[in-house]
Coordinates of C-alpha atoms in Angstrom, one line a residue:
M1 CA -0.2 -0.3 0.0
R2 CA 1.0 3.5 -0.9
P3 CA 1.9 5.5 2.2
D4 CA -0.3 8.6 3.1
P5 CA 0.5 11.3 1.3
A6 CA -0.4 13.5 4.3
A7 CA 1.4 11.1 7.0
T8 CA 4.8 12.0 5.2
D9 CA 4.6 15.2 4.2
P10 CA 7.0 17.1 6.4
R11 CA 4.1 20.1 7.1
T12 CA 1.9 18.3 8.8
K13 CA 4.5 17.4 11.5
I14 CA 4.8 21.3 12.4
D15 CA 3.2 21.8 15.6
T16 CA 2.1 25.8 15.4
S17 CA 1.3 25.4 19.5
V18 CA 5.2 25.2 20.6
A19 CA 7.6 27.5 19.6
H20 CA 10.6 26.8 17.6
P21 CA 14.0 28.1 17.4
A22 CA 13.8 28.5 13.3
R23 CA 10.3 30.2 13.7
R24 CA 11.3 32.1 16.3
Y25 CA 14.2 33.9 15.1
D26 CA 12.5 34.7 11.4
Y27 CA 10.2 36.6 13.6
W28 CA 13.0 38.7 15.4
L29 CA 14.1 39.2 12.2
G30 CA 10.8 40.8 10.7
G31 CA 9.6 37.2 8.8
K32 CA 6.3 36.3 8.2
D33 CA 7.0 32.6 8.9
N34 CA 6.1 32.4 12.6
F35 CA 3.2 31.5 14.4
A36 CA 1.5 32.8 17.6
A37 CA 3.7 30.5 20.0
D38 CA 6.9 32.0 18.8
R39 CA 6.2 35.3 18.7
E40 CA 5.1 34.8 22.4
S41 CA 8.9 32.9 23.2
G42 CA 10.4 35.8 21.2
D43 CA 8.7 38.3 23.4
R44 CA 9.7 36.7 26.2
I45 CA 13.2 36.8 25.4
I46 CA 12.7 40.4 24.4
A47 CA 11.5 41.4 27.8
V48 CA 14.7 41.0 29.5
F49 CA 17.2 41.2 26.2
P50 CA 15.6 44.0 24.4
T51 CA 18.3 44.1 21.7
T52 CA 17.2 40.3 20.9
R53 CA 16.7 41.8 17.1
T54 CA 20.0 43.4 16.9
A55 CA 21.7 40.7 17.9
A56 CA 20.0 38.5 15.6
L57 CA 20.3 40.9 12.6
E58 CA 24.2 41.2 13.6
N59 CA 24.2 37.2 13.8
R60 CA 23.0 37.1 10.0
R61 CA 25.1 39.8 9.1
F62 CA 28.3 38.2 10.7
M63 CA 27.1 35.0 8.3
R64 CA 27.4 37.1 5.2
R65 CA 30.5 38.7 5.8
A66 CA 32.2 35.5 6.9
V67 CA 30.8 33.6 3.5
A68 CA 32.1 36.6 1.5
H69 CA 35.3 36.0 3.3
I70 CA 35.9 32.4 2.6
A71 CA 34.4 32.7 -1.0
G72 CA 36.5 36.0 -1.9
Q73 CA 39.6 35.5 0.3
A74 CA 39.7 31.6 0.5
G75 CA 38.6 31.0 -2.9
I76 CA 36.9 28.2 -1.2
R77 CA 33.6 27.0 -3.4
Q78 CA 32.0 24.7 -1.2
F79 CA 29.6 25.4 1.9
L80 CA 28.0 23.0 4.4
D81 CA 25.7 24.9 6.3
V82 CA 24.0 23.1 9.2
G83 CA 21.1 24.5 11.1
T84 CA 20.3 27.1 8.0
G85 CA 16.6 27.8 9.3
I86 CA 13.9 29.4 7.4
P87 CA 15.2 31.2 3.8
T88 CA 16.1 34.8 4.6
S89 CA 18.0 36.5 1.6
P90 CA 20.9 36.4 1.0
N91 CA 21.2 32.8 2.1
T92 CA 24.7 31.3 1.9
H93 CA 24.4 30.4 -1.8
E94 CA 23.4 33.7 -3.0
I95 CA 26.5 35.3 -1.1
A96 CA 29.1 32.6 -2.2
Q97 CA 27.8 32.5 -6.1
G98 CA 27.7 36.0 -6.2
I99 CA 31.7 35.9 -5.8
V100 CA 32.5 32.2 -7.4
P101 CA 29.4 31.5 -9.4
D102 CA 30.7 27.7 -9.2
A103 CA 30.0 27.7 -5.6
R104 CA 28.2 24.6 -4.4
V105 CA 26.0 24.6 -1.4
V106 CA 24.4 21.9 0.5
Y107 CA 22.0 23.2 3.6
V108 CA 20.4 21.1 6.2
D109 CA 18.1 21.4 8.7
N110 CA 15.6 19.1 10.4
D111 CA 12.7 21.6 11.1
P112 CA 9.6 21.1 8.9
I113 CA 8.8 24.5 8.2
V114 CA 12.2 24.7 6.4
L115 CA 11.6 22.0 4.5
A116 CA 8.2 23.6 3.5
H117 CA 10.4 26.1 2.1
A118 CA 12.9 24.3 0.6
R119 CA 12.3 25.1 -3.1
A120 CA 13.2 28.8 -1.9
L121 CA 16.5 27.5 -1.0
L122 CA 17.3 24.9 -4.1
T123 CA 18.0 28.1 -6.2
S124 CA 21.4 28.2 -8.3
S125 CA 23.8 30.2 -10.5
A126 CA 23.7 27.8 -13.6
E127 CA 27.6 27.2 -12.9
G128 CA 27.2 26.2 -9.4
A129 CA 24.4 23.8 -7.8
T130 CA 22.6 23.9 -4.2
A131 CA 20.9 21.2 -2.0
Y132 CA 19.1 20.5 1.2
I133 CA 18.8 17.6 3.1
D134 CA 16.6 17.1 5.8
A135 CA 18.9 15.8 8.3
D136 CA 19.8 16.3 12.5
L137 CA 23.2 17.7 13.6
Y138 CA 22.6 14.5 16.3
Q139 CA 23.2 12.0 13.4
P140 CA 26.1 13.6 11.6
D141 CA 26.4 10.6 9.4
S142 CA 23.1 11.0 8.3
I143 CA 24.7 14.0 6.7
L144 CA 28.1 13.2 5.3
N145 CA 26.5 10.1 3.9
H146 CA 23.4 11.2 2.7
P147 CA 23.9 10.8 -1.4
D148 CA 22.8 14.7 -1.7
L149 CA 25.3 15.8 0.1
L150 CA 27.7 12.8 -1.6
Q151 CA 26.0 14.2 -5.4
T152 CA 27.0 18.1 -4.3
L153 CA 30.1 18.1 -2.8
D154 CA 33.6 16.7 -2.8
L155 CA 34.5 16.0 0.6
S156 CA 38.3 14.9 -0.5
Q157 CA 38.5 19.1 -1.6
P158 CA 37.8 22.1 1.1
V159 CA 34.2 23.1 2.4
A160 CA 33.4 25.6 4.4
L161 CA 31.5 24.3 7.4
M162 CA 28.9 26.5 8.7
L163 CA 27.6 26.4 12.2
V164 CA 26.0 29.7 13.2
A165 CA 23.8 30.4 15.6
V166 CA 23.7 26.5 16.0
L167 CA 25.4 25.1 19.4
H168 CA 23.9 27.0 22.2
F169 CA 21.1 25.0 21.2
V170 CA 22.7 22.0 22.6
P171 CA 23.1 21.3 26.0
D172 CA 26.5 20.4 27.5
A173 CA 24.9 17.1 28.5
D174 CA 24.6 16.2 24.8
N175 CA 28.3 16.8 24.0
P176 CA 28.3 19.4 21.7
R177 CA 32.0 19.3 20.4
G178 CA 31.1 15.7 20.4
L179 CA 28.4 16.3 17.8
I180 CA 30.4 18.6 15.5
E181 CA 34.0 16.1 15.6
P182 CA 32.6 13.8 12.8
L183 CA 31.7 16.9 10.9
I184 CA 35.1 18.7 11.0
D185 CA 37.0 15.4 10.8
A186 CA 35.1 14.8 7.4
L187 CA 36.8 18.1 6.2
A188 CA 39.5 18.0 3.9
P189 CA 43.0 20.0 4.8
G190 CA 42.6 23.7 3.4
S191 CA 38.8 23.9 4.6
Y192 CA 36.9 26.4 7.3
V193 CA 34.3 26.3 10.2
V194 CA 32.4 29.2 10.9
M195 CA 30.7 29.5 14.0
S196 CA 28.7 31.8 16.4
H197 CA 27.5 31.5 19.8
M198 CA 25.1 33.7 22.4
T199 CA 27.2 35.2 25.6
H200 CA 26.4 36.1 29.3
D201 CA 30.4 37.4 29.0
F202 CA 29.4 41.1 28.2
L203 CA 26.3 41.4 30.7
S204 CA 26.2 42.4 34.4
S205 CA 25.9 39.9 36.4
E206 CA 22.7 40.6 37.2
D207 CA 21.6 41.3 33.9
A208 CA 23.0 38.0 33.2
A209 CA 21.0 36.0 35.6
A210 CA 17.7 37.7 34.5
V211 CA 18.8 36.9 30.6
N212 CA 19.9 33.0 31.3
Q213 CA 16.2 32.9 33.3
V214 CA 14.0 32.9 30.3
V215 CA 16.6 31.9 27.7
S216 CA 17.0 28.7 29.2
S217 CA 13.5 27.8 29.7
E218 CA 13.3 28.3 25.7
A219 CA 16.0 25.7 25.1
L220 CA 19.0 28.5 24.8
R221 CA 22.3 28.2 27.0
A222 CA 24.8 30.5 26.4
R223 CA 28.6 30.0 26.8
P224 CA 31.3 31.8 28.0
K225 CA 34.2 32.6 25.5
E226 CA 36.6 30.2 26.7
R227 CA 34.2 27.3 26.5
F228 CA 33.2 28.4 22.9
A229 CA 36.8 28.5 21.9
T230 CA 37.0 24.6 22.8
F231 CA 34.6 24.3 19.5
F232 CA 37.6 25.1 17.6
D233 CA 39.9 23.3 19.0
G234 CA 42.7 21.5 16.7
L235 CA 41.7 24.4 14.6
D236 CA 43.4 27.5 13.2
L237 CA 41.2 30.5 14.3
V238 CA 41.5 33.7 11.5
E239 CA 41.8 36.8 12.7
P240 CA 40.6 38.7 14.4
G241 CA 40.5 35.4 16.5
I242 CA 36.9 35.1 18.5
V243 CA 35.0 38.8 18.9
S244 CA 31.8 40.3 19.0
A245 CA 29.6 38.9 16.0
S246 CA 29.1 42.7 15.1
E247 CA 33.0 43.4 15.3
W248 CA 34.2 40.4 13.2
R249 CA 35.9 42.4 9.7
A250 CA 32.9 44.5 10.1
E251 CA 35.2 47.6 8.7
D252 CA 32.4 47.7 6.1
E253 CA 29.5 47.7 8.2
P254 CA 27.1 51.3 9.3
Q255 CA 29.1 52.7 12.0
P256 CA 29.1 52.9 15.0
R257 CA 28.4 49.1 15.7
P258 CA 26.2 47.7 18.1
S259 CA 27.8 47.3 21.1
R260 CA 28.9 44.1 22.6
S261 CA 25.9 43.9 25.4
E262 CA 23.4 44.6 22.7
V263 CA 24.6 41.5 20.5
S264 CA 26.2 39.2 23.1
C265 CA 27.2 37.0 20.7
Y266 CA 30.5 35.4 19.7
G267 CA 31.8 35.0 16.0
A268 CA 34.7 33.5 14.9
V269 CA 36.3 31.3 11.8
A270 CA 38.6 28.7 11.6
V271 CA 40.8 27.0 9.0
K272 CA 41.8 23.1 9.2
R273 CA 45.3 22.5 8.3

Protein backbone atom coordinates (compact mmCIF):
# COMPACT_ATOMS: atom_id res chain seq x y z
CA MET A 1 0.00 0.00 0.00
CA ARG A 2 1.31 3.46 -0.88
CA PRO A 3 1.86 5.70 2.17
CA ASP A 4 -0.68 8.39 2.85
CA PRO A 5 0.80 11.64 1.44
CA ALA A 6 -0.53 13.53 4.45
CA ALA A 7 1.40 11.23 6.76
CA THR A 8 4.69 11.77 4.94
CA ASP A 9 4.36 15.47 4.12
CA PRO A 10 6.77 17.25 6.52
CA ARG A 11 4.36 20.15 6.81
CA THR A 12 1.91 17.91 8.67
CA LYS A 13 4.47 17.60 11.48
CA ILE A 14 4.55 21.33 12.19
CA ASP A 15 3.21 21.99 15.68
CA THR A 16 2.19 25.64 15.67
CA SER A 17 1.31 25.53 19.38
CA VAL A 18 4.96 25.11 20.41
CA ALA A 19 7.66 27.71 19.72
CA HIS A 20 10.37 26.61 17.32
CA PRO A 21 13.85 28.23 17.16
CA ALA A 22 13.81 28.74 13.37
CA ARG A 23 10.38 30.38 13.43
CA ARG A 24 11.27 32.51 16.46
CA TYR A 25 14.43 33.68 14.69
CA ASP A 26 12.32 34.47 11.62
CA TYR A 27 10.08 36.61 13.85
CA TRP A 28 13.06 38.54 15.22
CA LEU A 29 14.29 39.16 11.69
CA GLY A 30 10.91 40.55 10.68
CA GLY A 31 9.81 37.51 8.70
CA LYS A 32 6.29 36.16 8.23
CA ASP A 33 6.87 32.43 8.67
CA ASN A 34 6.04 32.29 12.38
CA PHE A 35 3.07 31.64 14.62
CA ALA A 36 1.67 32.99 17.88
CA ALA A 37 3.72 30.60 20.03
CA ASP A 38 6.92 31.70 18.28
CA ARG A 39 6.11 35.38 18.74
CA GLU A 40 5.19 34.87 22.39
CA SER A 41 8.46 33.04 23.01
CA GLY A 42 10.38 35.74 21.15
CA ASP A 43 8.69 38.48 23.13
CA ARG A 44 9.54 36.78 26.44
CA ILE A 45 13.20 36.96 25.51
CA ILE A 46 12.91 40.53 24.22
CA ALA A 47 11.38 41.51 27.57
CA VAL A 48 14.61 40.64 29.39
CA PHE A 49 17.00 41.32 26.49
CA PRO A 50 15.55 44.31 24.59
CA THR A 51 18.22 44.25 21.85
CA THR A 52 17.37 40.70 20.78
CA ARG A 53 16.42 41.81 17.27
CA THR A 54 19.72 43.67 16.95
CA ALA A 55 21.53 40.51 18.01
CA ALA A 56 19.67 38.40 15.45
CA LEU A 57 20.41 40.87 12.65
CA GLU A 58 24.08 41.10 13.60
CA ASN A 59 24.39 37.32 13.70
CA ARG A 60 22.99 37.25 10.16
CA ARG A 61 25.41 39.95 9.03
CA PHE A 62 28.30 37.99 10.55
CA MET A 63 27.27 34.98 8.48
CA ARG A 64 27.24 37.06 5.30
CA ARG A 65 30.68 38.53 5.96
CA ALA A 66 32.14 35.13 6.83
CA VAL A 67 30.83 33.56 3.62
CA ALA A 68 32.05 36.51 1.55
CA HIS A 69 35.50 36.33 3.16
CA ILE A 70 35.83 32.59 2.62
CA ALA A 71 34.62 32.71 -0.97
CA GLY A 72 36.57 35.84 -1.85
CA GLN A 73 39.80 35.56 0.09
CA ALA A 74 40.20 31.80 0.37
CA GLY A 75 38.52 30.87 -2.90
CA ILE A 76 36.48 28.11 -1.28
CA ARG A 77 33.75 26.89 -3.62
CA GLN A 78 31.95 24.41 -1.34
CA PHE A 79 29.75 25.18 1.66
CA LEU A 80 27.95 22.93 4.13
CA ASP A 81 25.40 25.04 6.04
CA VAL A 82 24.06 23.09 9.03
CA GLY A 83 21.00 24.45 10.83
CA THR A 84 20.27 26.90 8.06
CA GLY A 85 16.81 27.88 9.28
CA ILE A 86 14.05 29.56 7.30
CA PRO A 87 15.32 31.16 4.07
CA THR A 88 16.28 34.80 4.55
CA SER A 89 17.88 36.45 1.54
CA PRO A 90 20.72 36.68 0.91
CA ASN A 91 21.35 33.05 1.79
CA THR A 92 24.72 31.32 1.83
CA HIS A 93 24.53 30.24 -1.81
CA GLU A 94 23.50 33.72 -2.98
CA ILE A 95 26.50 35.31 -1.27
CA ALA A 96 28.98 32.63 -2.32
CA GLN A 97 27.79 32.38 -5.92
CA GLY A 98 27.82 36.15 -6.21
CA ILE A 99 31.59 35.89 -5.70
CA VAL A 100 32.38 32.47 -7.17
CA PRO A 101 29.50 31.53 -9.51
CA ASP A 102 30.41 27.84 -9.47
CA ALA A 103 30.04 27.56 -5.68
CA ARG A 104 28.22 24.44 -4.47
CA VAL A 105 26.14 24.63 -1.29
CA VAL A 106 24.38 21.99 0.79
CA TYR A 107 21.88 23.15 3.39
CA VAL A 108 21.00 20.94 6.37
CA ASP A 109 18.06 21.30 8.74
CA ASN A 110 15.44 19.09 10.35
CA ASP A 111 12.71 21.69 10.83
CA PRO A 112 9.54 20.81 8.89
CA ILE A 113 8.77 24.42 8.05
CA VAL A 114 12.25 24.85 6.58
CA LEU A 115 11.65 21.75 4.48
CA ALA A 116 8.40 23.31 3.32
CA HIS A 117 10.43 26.27 2.09
CA ALA A 118 13.12 24.12 0.45
CA ARG A 119 12.25 25.38 -3.02
CA ALA A 120 13.38 28.85 -1.96
CA LEU A 121 16.77 27.37 -1.08
CA LEU A 122 17.07 25.15 -4.13
CA THR A 123 17.94 27.90 -6.54
CA SER A 124 21.41 28.24 -7.93
CA SER A 125 23.56 29.95 -10.47
CA ALA A 126 23.89 28.00 -13.70
CA GLU A 127 27.52 27.24 -12.90
CA GLY A 128 26.98 26.15 -9.29
CA ALA A 129 24.64 23.86 -7.37
CA THR A 130 22.56 23.77 -4.21
CA ALA A 131 20.93 20.92 -2.31
CA TYR A 132 18.82 20.63 0.82
CA ILE A 133 19.13 17.73 3.27
CA ASP A 134 16.51 16.91 5.87
CA ALA A 135 18.91 15.66 8.55
CA ASP A 136 19.90 16.19 12.17
CA LEU A 137 23.13 17.45 13.71
CA TYR A 138 22.67 14.73 16.34
CA GLN A 139 23.19 12.17 13.56
CA PRO A 140 26.24 13.46 11.68
CA ASP A 141 26.53 10.29 9.60
CA SER A 142 23.09 11.01 8.17
CA ILE A 143 24.55 14.26 6.86
CA LEU A 144 27.91 13.01 5.64
CA ASN A 145 26.53 9.90 3.95
CA HIS A 146 23.48 11.52 2.41
CA PRO A 147 23.44 10.90 -1.35
CA ASP A 148 22.50 14.51 -2.09
CA LEU A 149 25.55 15.75 -0.19
CA LEU A 150 27.82 13.24 -1.91
CA GLN A 151 26.42 14.27 -5.27
CA THR A 152 26.85 18.00 -4.59
CA LEU A 153 30.06 18.28 -2.57
CA ASP A 154 33.48 16.70 -2.99
CA LEU A 155 34.67 16.12 0.56
CA SER A 156 38.19 15.45 -0.67
CA GLN A 157 38.36 19.19 -1.46
CA PRO A 158 38.04 22.10 1.00
CA VAL A 159 34.57 22.88 2.33
CA ALA A 160 33.31 25.70 4.55
CA LEU A 161 31.26 24.21 7.41
CA MET A 162 28.70 26.72 8.69
CA LEU A 163 27.35 26.30 12.24
CA VAL A 164 25.86 29.74 12.77
CA ALA A 165 23.72 30.18 15.90
CA VAL A 166 23.39 26.42 16.25
CA LEU A 167 25.40 25.10 19.19
CA HIS A 168 23.70 27.29 21.80
CA PHE A 169 20.73 24.94 21.34
CA VAL A 170 22.84 21.93 22.35
CA PRO A 171 23.19 21.34 26.12
CA ASP A 172 26.53 20.37 27.63
CA ALA A 173 25.06 16.97 28.48
CA ASP A 174 24.78 16.28 24.75
CA ASN A 175 28.47 17.05 24.16
CA PRO A 176 28.27 19.74 21.44
CA ARG A 177 31.94 19.38 20.52
CA GLY A 178 31.48 15.65 20.15
CA LEU A 179 28.51 16.20 17.85
CA ILE A 180 30.46 18.37 15.43
CA GLU A 181 33.67 16.33 15.63
CA PRO A 182 32.67 13.91 12.84
CA LEU A 183 31.77 16.82 10.57
CA ILE A 184 35.11 18.54 11.20
CA ASP A 185 37.02 15.27 10.84
CA ALA A 186 35.41 14.75 7.43
CA LEU A 187 36.70 18.09 6.14
CA ALA A 188 39.76 18.18 3.90
CA PRO A 189 42.77 20.30 4.89
CA GLY A 190 42.19 23.91 3.91
CA SER A 191 38.55 23.74 4.93
CA TYR A 192 36.92 26.41 7.08
CA VAL A 193 34.59 26.28 10.09
CA VAL A 194 32.26 29.20 10.88
CA MET A 195 30.44 29.42 14.21
CA SER A 196 28.53 31.93 16.28
CA HIS A 197 27.20 31.47 19.79
CA MET A 198 25.22 33.38 22.41
CA THR A 199 27.14 34.60 25.47
CA HIS A 200 26.52 36.49 28.71
CA ASP A 201 30.14 37.65 28.94
CA PHE A 202 29.26 41.27 28.16
CA LEU A 203 26.33 41.56 30.58
CA SER A 204 26.37 42.47 34.25
CA SER A 205 25.87 39.56 36.61
CA GLU A 206 22.38 40.81 37.41
CA ASP A 207 21.36 41.16 33.76
CA ALA A 208 22.94 37.83 32.90
CA ALA A 209 20.95 36.08 35.62
CA ALA A 210 17.69 37.64 34.45
CA VAL A 211 18.32 36.79 30.80
CA ASN A 212 19.51 33.28 31.61
CA GLN A 213 16.38 32.51 33.59
CA VAL A 214 14.26 33.17 30.52
CA VAL A 215 16.45 31.85 27.70
CA SER A 216 17.18 28.60 29.51
CA SER A 217 13.45 27.94 29.66
CA GLU A 218 13.40 28.48 25.88
CA ALA A 219 16.11 25.81 25.34
CA LEU A 220 18.88 28.36 24.78
CA ARG A 221 22.15 28.33 26.68
CA ALA A 222 24.80 31.01 26.70
CA ARG A 223 28.47 30.05 27.01
CA PRO A 224 31.57 32.06 27.92
CA LYS A 225 34.37 32.69 25.46
CA GLU A 226 36.57 30.00 27.00
CA ARG A 227 33.91 27.35 26.45
CA PHE A 228 33.11 28.54 22.92
CA ALA A 229 36.81 28.39 22.10
CA THR A 230 36.87 24.65 22.81
CA PHE A 231 34.63 24.10 19.79
CA PHE A 232 37.59 25.22 17.64
CA ASP A 233 40.15 22.90 19.24
CA GLY A 234 42.60 21.66 16.62
CA LEU A 235 41.73 24.46 14.18
CA ASP A 236 43.54 27.72 13.44
CA LEU A 237 41.45 30.80 14.13
CA VAL A 238 41.34 33.40 11.39
CA GLU A 239 42.02 36.98 12.48
CA PRO A 240 40.57 38.64 14.50
CA GLY A 241 39.80 35.38 16.33
CA ILE A 242 36.83 35.07 18.66
CA VAL A 243 35.12 38.46 18.92
CA SER A 244 31.65 39.90 19.12
CA ALA A 245 29.74 38.82 16.03
CA SER A 246 29.11 42.49 15.26
CA GLU A 247 32.86 43.20 15.16
CA TRP A 248 34.17 40.32 13.03
CA ARG A 249 35.70 41.99 9.95
CA ALA A 250 32.97 44.61 10.11
CA GLU A 251 35.00 47.59 8.87
CA ASP A 252 32.66 48.11 5.92
CA GLU A 253 29.45 47.85 7.94
CA PRO A 254 27.53 51.00 8.95
CA GLN A 255 29.19 52.71 11.90
CA PRO A 256 29.03 52.85 14.83
CA ARG A 257 28.63 49.14 15.39
CA PRO A 258 26.22 47.84 18.06
CA SER A 259 27.87 47.36 21.44
CA ARG A 260 29.04 43.94 22.57
CA SER A 261 26.36 43.86 25.26
CA GLU A 262 23.63 44.64 22.70
CA VAL A 263 24.67 41.68 20.58
CA SER A 264 25.88 39.25 23.26
CA CYS A 265 27.06 36.81 20.65
CA TYR A 266 30.51 35.59 19.67
CA GLY A 267 31.53 34.85 16.11
CA ALA A 268 34.66 33.22 14.74
CA VAL A 269 36.07 31.55 11.66
CA ALA A 270 38.81 28.91 11.66
CA VAL A 271 40.73 26.91 9.10
CA LYS A 272 41.69 23.23 9.19
CA ARG A 273 45.34 22.67 8.34
